[in-house]
XYZ file of C-alpha atoms in Angstrom:
362
model
C 80.596 110.498 100.624
C 82.044 109.609 104.022
C 85.371 111.433 103.699
C 85.615 112.269 107.385
C 85.635 108.651 108.491
C 87.762 108.351 111.631
C 89.662 105.101 111.918
C 89.928 103.504 115.348
C 93.701 103.217 116.056
C 93.095 99.949 117.925
C 92.789 97.172 115.368
C 90.853 94.921 117.751
C 87.955 97.378 117.891
C 88.376 99.106 114.517
C 85.963 99.005 111.611
C 87.207 99.148 108.035
C 86.556 102.276 105.921
C 83.073 102.608 104.423
C 82.356 101.259 100.959
C 82.106 104.697 99.373
C 85.811 105.260 100.023
C 86.234 102.790 97.158
C 83.227 103.596 94.978
C 82.704 107.375 95.022
C 84.506 109.142 92.124
C 84.967 112.242 94.295
C 87.334 110.322 96.579
C 89.995 110.055 93.889
C 90.047 113.820 93.345
C 90.601 114.282 97.061
C 93.283 111.578 97.154
C 95.175 113.172 94.268
C 95.255 116.456 96.146
C 95.825 115.234 99.694
C 97.749 111.985 99.227
C 99.552 111.692 95.891
C 100.640 115.332 95.745
C 102.004 115.140 99.286
C 104.064 111.956 99.024
C 107.115 110.644 97.196
C 106.126 109.131 93.870
C 108.180 106.795 91.715
C 109.168 108.639 88.538
C 111.759 106.642 86.589
C 114.534 104.091 86.637
C 117.964 105.667 86.960
C 119.026 103.550 83.976
C 117.372 106.270 81.861
C 119.256 109.086 83.590
C 122.840 107.980 84.124
C 124.610 110.125 81.507
C 124.850 113.918 81.204
C 122.169 115.028 78.756
C 119.778 112.191 79.580
C 116.149 113.145 80.097
C 112.892 111.292 80.751
C 109.389 112.704 80.415
C 106.933 110.840 82.632
C 103.407 111.080 83.973
C 103.176 110.890 87.748
C 99.536 110.451 88.830
C 98.356 112.989 86.265
C 101.319 115.345 86.714
C 103.574 115.761 83.639
C 107.159 115.666 84.907
C 110.512 115.796 83.146
C 113.727 114.561 84.750
C 117.129 115.624 83.439
C 120.775 114.821 84.076
C 122.603 118.097 83.490
C 126.030 118.490 81.961
C 127.124 119.149 85.546
C 125.951 115.646 86.483
C 123.106 116.912 88.687
C 119.748 115.119 88.543
C 116.849 117.569 88.371
C 113.087 117.407 87.886
C 110.606 119.943 86.560
C 106.979 120.201 85.614
C 106.891 119.310 81.905
C 104.910 122.466 81.189
C 106.211 125.326 79.066
C 105.945 128.717 80.781
C 104.624 130.311 77.578
C 101.236 128.660 77.014
C 101.515 125.300 78.786
C 102.895 123.277 75.902
C 104.767 120.012 76.416
C 108.506 120.558 76.666
C 109.554 116.987 75.855
C 108.197 113.520 75.138
C 109.742 110.139 75.861
C 113.380 109.833 76.842
C 116.771 110.340 75.260
C 119.832 112.559 75.355
C 119.919 116.262 74.471
C 121.816 119.435 75.237
C 118.581 121.399 75.664
C 114.798 120.979 75.712
C 112.556 122.643 73.151
C 108.833 123.108 73.715
C 106.860 121.100 71.176
C 104.358 123.946 70.693
C 106.136 127.253 69.971
C 109.782 126.323 70.286
C 110.785 127.951 73.568
C 114.171 126.525 74.491
C 115.224 125.459 77.994
C 118.515 124.225 79.370
C 118.723 120.918 81.205
C 118.932 123.050 84.347
C 115.456 124.415 83.581
C 116.595 127.920 82.649
C 114.841 129.586 79.707
C 117.427 130.124 76.951
C 115.531 131.285 73.865
C 112.062 132.605 72.951
C 111.606 132.792 69.162
C 109.808 135.857 67.754
C 109.188 137.367 71.177
C 110.589 140.832 70.522
C 108.509 143.746 71.751
C 107.117 142.016 74.838
C 107.383 144.452 77.729
C 108.343 143.670 81.334
C 109.510 140.190 80.351
C 112.597 138.685 81.968
C 113.642 135.219 80.805
C 115.129 134.524 84.230
C 111.597 134.586 85.657
C 110.240 132.008 83.203
C 112.335 128.915 83.735
C 110.724 125.516 84.144
C 109.080 125.051 87.537
C 111.303 122.746 89.626
C 110.114 119.649 91.448
C 111.844 117.891 94.341
C 113.695 114.789 93.191
C 115.578 112.256 95.305
C 116.905 108.776 94.629
C 117.183 105.418 96.300
C 118.416 102.145 94.874
C 118.048 102.364 91.141
C 115.053 104.685 91.163
C 114.178 108.389 91.036
C 111.259 109.739 93.061
C 109.573 113.144 92.893
C 107.472 115.125 95.356
C 105.727 118.438 94.664
C 105.144 119.097 98.366
C 108.073 121.132 99.676
C 107.040 120.454 103.275
C 107.098 116.650 102.955
C 109.862 114.783 104.813
C 112.939 113.693 102.807
C 112.718 110.410 100.932
C 115.263 108.649 103.145
C 113.261 109.584 106.231
C 110.178 108.024 104.659
C 112.098 104.865 103.725
C 113.350 104.336 107.272
C 115.337 101.099 107.559
C 114.652 99.900 104.007
C 117.926 101.179 102.443
C 120.019 99.499 105.139
C 118.046 96.252 104.928
C 118.415 96.085 101.134
C 122.016 97.312 100.858
C 123.321 93.838 99.972
C 121.161 93.700 96.840
C 123.616 95.907 94.893
C 120.982 97.709 92.837
C 123.610 99.049 90.416
C 124.332 95.496 89.290
C 120.700 94.643 88.545
C 119.125 95.189 85.150
C 115.490 95.384 84.151
C 114.532 92.137 82.483
C 110.812 92.613 82.008
C 107.873 94.950 82.546
C 104.215 93.962 82.531
C 101.238 96.280 82.857
C 97.942 95.083 84.300
C 94.760 97.156 84.083
C 92.423 96.176 86.904
C 88.737 97.048 87.138
C 88.992 98.005 90.788
C 89.827 100.968 92.994
C 93.545 101.402 93.671
C 93.039 100.998 97.425
C 91.522 97.547 96.951
C 94.747 96.447 95.307
C 96.850 97.918 98.132
C 94.602 96.299 100.751
C 95.088 92.944 99.066
C 98.868 93.362 98.846
C 99.182 94.209 102.528
C 97.898 90.955 103.965
C 98.714 87.287 103.606
C 95.388 86.266 105.138
C 94.046 85.223 101.722
C 97.055 83.146 100.673
C 95.820 79.698 101.851
C 92.526 80.108 99.991
C 93.296 82.242 96.952
C 96.924 81.363 96.095
C 97.452 77.579 96.250
C 100.743 77.814 94.378
C 102.112 80.551 96.623
C 100.852 78.763 99.738
C 102.940 75.773 98.687
C 106.053 77.962 98.596
C 105.867 80.048 101.792
C 105.836 79.103 105.460
C 102.477 80.690 106.240
C 102.787 80.183 109.995
C 105.905 82.395 110.044
C 104.523 85.030 107.665
C 104.454 88.409 109.400
C 103.945 92.114 108.706
C 105.757 94.887 110.581
C 104.401 98.433 110.279
C 106.518 101.592 110.538
C 105.785 105.308 110.122
C 105.397 105.478 106.339
C 105.936 101.888 105.235
C 105.445 98.271 106.163
C 107.488 95.130 105.632
C 106.215 91.624 104.991
C 108.485 88.742 105.880
C 107.751 85.617 103.856
C 110.093 82.700 104.571
C 110.338 80.103 101.817
C 109.227 76.696 103.047
C 111.766 73.863 102.950
C 111.412 71.560 99.957
C 110.076 68.162 101.004
C 110.133 65.068 98.838
C 106.352 64.710 98.919
C 105.719 68.181 97.476
C 108.906 68.927 95.537
C 107.185 68.603 92.147
C 106.303 72.004 90.775
C 108.145 73.996 93.438
C 109.500 77.275 92.067
C 111.698 78.375 94.974
C 114.264 76.435 96.946
C 114.713 77.058 100.658
C 116.538 80.262 101.539
C 118.396 80.956 104.743
C 118.424 83.823 107.221
C 118.511 87.237 105.567
C 118.080 85.583 102.168
C 114.357 85.214 102.759
C 111.881 87.195 100.685
C 110.840 90.612 101.962
C 108.018 92.721 100.576
C 108.148 96.453 101.291
C 105.222 98.804 100.779
C 105.920 102.551 100.848
C 102.898 104.790 101.347
C 100.855 105.210 99.321
C 101.449 103.215 96.114
C 104.963 101.792 95.691
C 106.134 98.262 96.472
C 109.570 96.648 96.429
C 109.701 92.863 96.595
C 113.212 91.626 97.318
C 114.832 88.246 96.852
C 118.501 87.214 96.739
C 119.892 88.639 93.510
C 116.689 90.171 92.204
C 114.086 92.826 92.862
C 110.529 93.328 91.688
C 108.859 96.720 91.926
C 105.152 97.508 91.667
C 103.776 100.962 90.906
C 100.053 101.399 91.490
C 98.449 104.120 89.348
C 94.779 105.060 89.803
C 93.193 105.638 86.385
C 89.715 106.320 87.745
C 87.758 105.521 90.897
C 87.202 101.961 89.622
C 90.173 101.308 87.338
C 93.836 100.878 88.273
C 97.069 100.368 86.374
C 99.507 98.066 88.140
C 103.045 98.154 86.730
C 105.372 95.235 87.476
C 109.091 95.496 86.722
C 111.613 92.720 87.327
C 115.303 93.482 87.957
C 117.887 90.693 88.004
C 121.609 90.211 88.112
C 123.015 88.718 84.922
C 121.645 85.141 84.844
C 124.950 83.891 83.448
C 123.749 80.503 82.162
C 120.782 79.234 80.106
C 119.602 77.260 83.132
C 119.641 80.375 85.303
C 117.765 82.295 82.597
C 115.092 79.585 82.504
C 114.770 79.767 86.290
C 114.372 83.529 86.007
C 111.568 83.113 83.472
C 109.895 80.517 85.702
C 109.908 83.051 88.537
C 108.313 85.722 86.345
C 105.645 83.280 85.148
C 104.907 82.285 88.742
C 104.548 85.937 89.763
C 102.286 86.586 86.766
C 99.976 83.769 87.816
C 99.731 85.102 91.388
C 98.986 88.556 89.990
C 96.129 87.208 87.863
C 94.666 85.504 90.922
C 94.847 88.818 92.796
C 93.200 90.690 89.922
C 90.190 88.381 90.095
C 89.915 88.943 93.853
C 90.141 92.730 93.527
C 87.605 92.964 90.722
C 85.165 90.774 92.654
C 85.517 93.027 95.703
C 84.927 96.166 93.604
C 81.696 94.749 92.175
C 80.474 93.785 95.624
C 81.321 97.171 97.119
C 79.316 98.816 94.335
C 76.318 96.554 94.982
C 75.240 98.601 97.999
C 75.065 95.519 100.221
C 78.341 96.027 102.087
C 79.100 99.053 104.250
C 81.928 98.270 106.691
C 83.800 95.259 108.021
C 86.363 94.296 110.673
C 90.078 93.430 110.715
C 91.887 90.225 111.621
C 94.152 91.235 114.501
C 96.635 88.507 113.576
C 96.725 88.933 109.808
C 95.556 92.421 108.770
C 97.682 94.887 110.733
C 99.254 96.047 107.459
C 95.849 96.939 106.017
C 94.876 98.766 109.208
C 98.170 100.696 109.084
C 97.491 101.751 105.466
C 93.988 102.919 106.337
C 95.374 104.904 109.260
C 97.816 106.753 106.998
C 95.069 107.436 104.465
C 92.845 108.793 107.196
C 95.694 110.998 108.448
C 96.491 112.497 105.044
C 92.886 112.970 103.957
C 92.109 114.900 107.115
C 95.115 117.241 106.945
């Protein structure tokens, strides 16, 4: 396995990572340790955690996490692991005054403090104050909660850079989740990210999307921990108006696609947001979660337009799945080793590979 691959920082002379970065099962173990456990990971929608007593038990790249909204209104996160014998403290989501381990009944407050240990008399040198749930860093942005188990990682807002300011007009609190779709892809998670981070394939692989966007003005800007894709919607012309999904938008109303290292995407449009969470299931299988958030459609016509947009996105996603699965098979064939980058179109991919290289070599 070529873990110690060193990426050339100059895209014009750089080679892409070797094939075994995508095909060797050992890479995922290293990525879980070096990448996913050192970065901010999407945990839950704040819709689940708005009221005192709300809780949500989630899996974050193999880490069982529970988020709580205490009676004091504070949002907290903990490892969902009982301090007795590693039982699960809670499943699902809901509203409670306390959390009881599903194994032996140890009881925890929403602040993580151990409150009760049934039939534990006679245990020496045991102080309940030392056996609270293990806390996890939790921070929020928009309508979402993120967790990070690395105490030395930079704050979430530092990682997000200009994104909060650029999306402030979206009014996340007024959006509601309309739909979620899960796609299981027979490909390495990095193949999916690579594909997301370039528009180079749009003219060939996405004829419907190519009809909608002004490809000549499509651009990607890379920052420290994220990149932004600007995709202006092409004006509607009489000769190609049939079948168009989007009308022309103006100025700041254009679509923007944000990728936050390593596996979270926010696709923004006027009045709606789509998020993508990329979850590696194995070295050659990936779960891609799509969630759509919209303002209240208001009218049946607006609702139909909303559904048309979701259907359009679903079709593009299926086209991307085919591309990613084809690439995975070819990488596993042993024929391909390394490639090169398009200077004009693949700076986002090169940026992603640079961050991966940085984190893997820490």
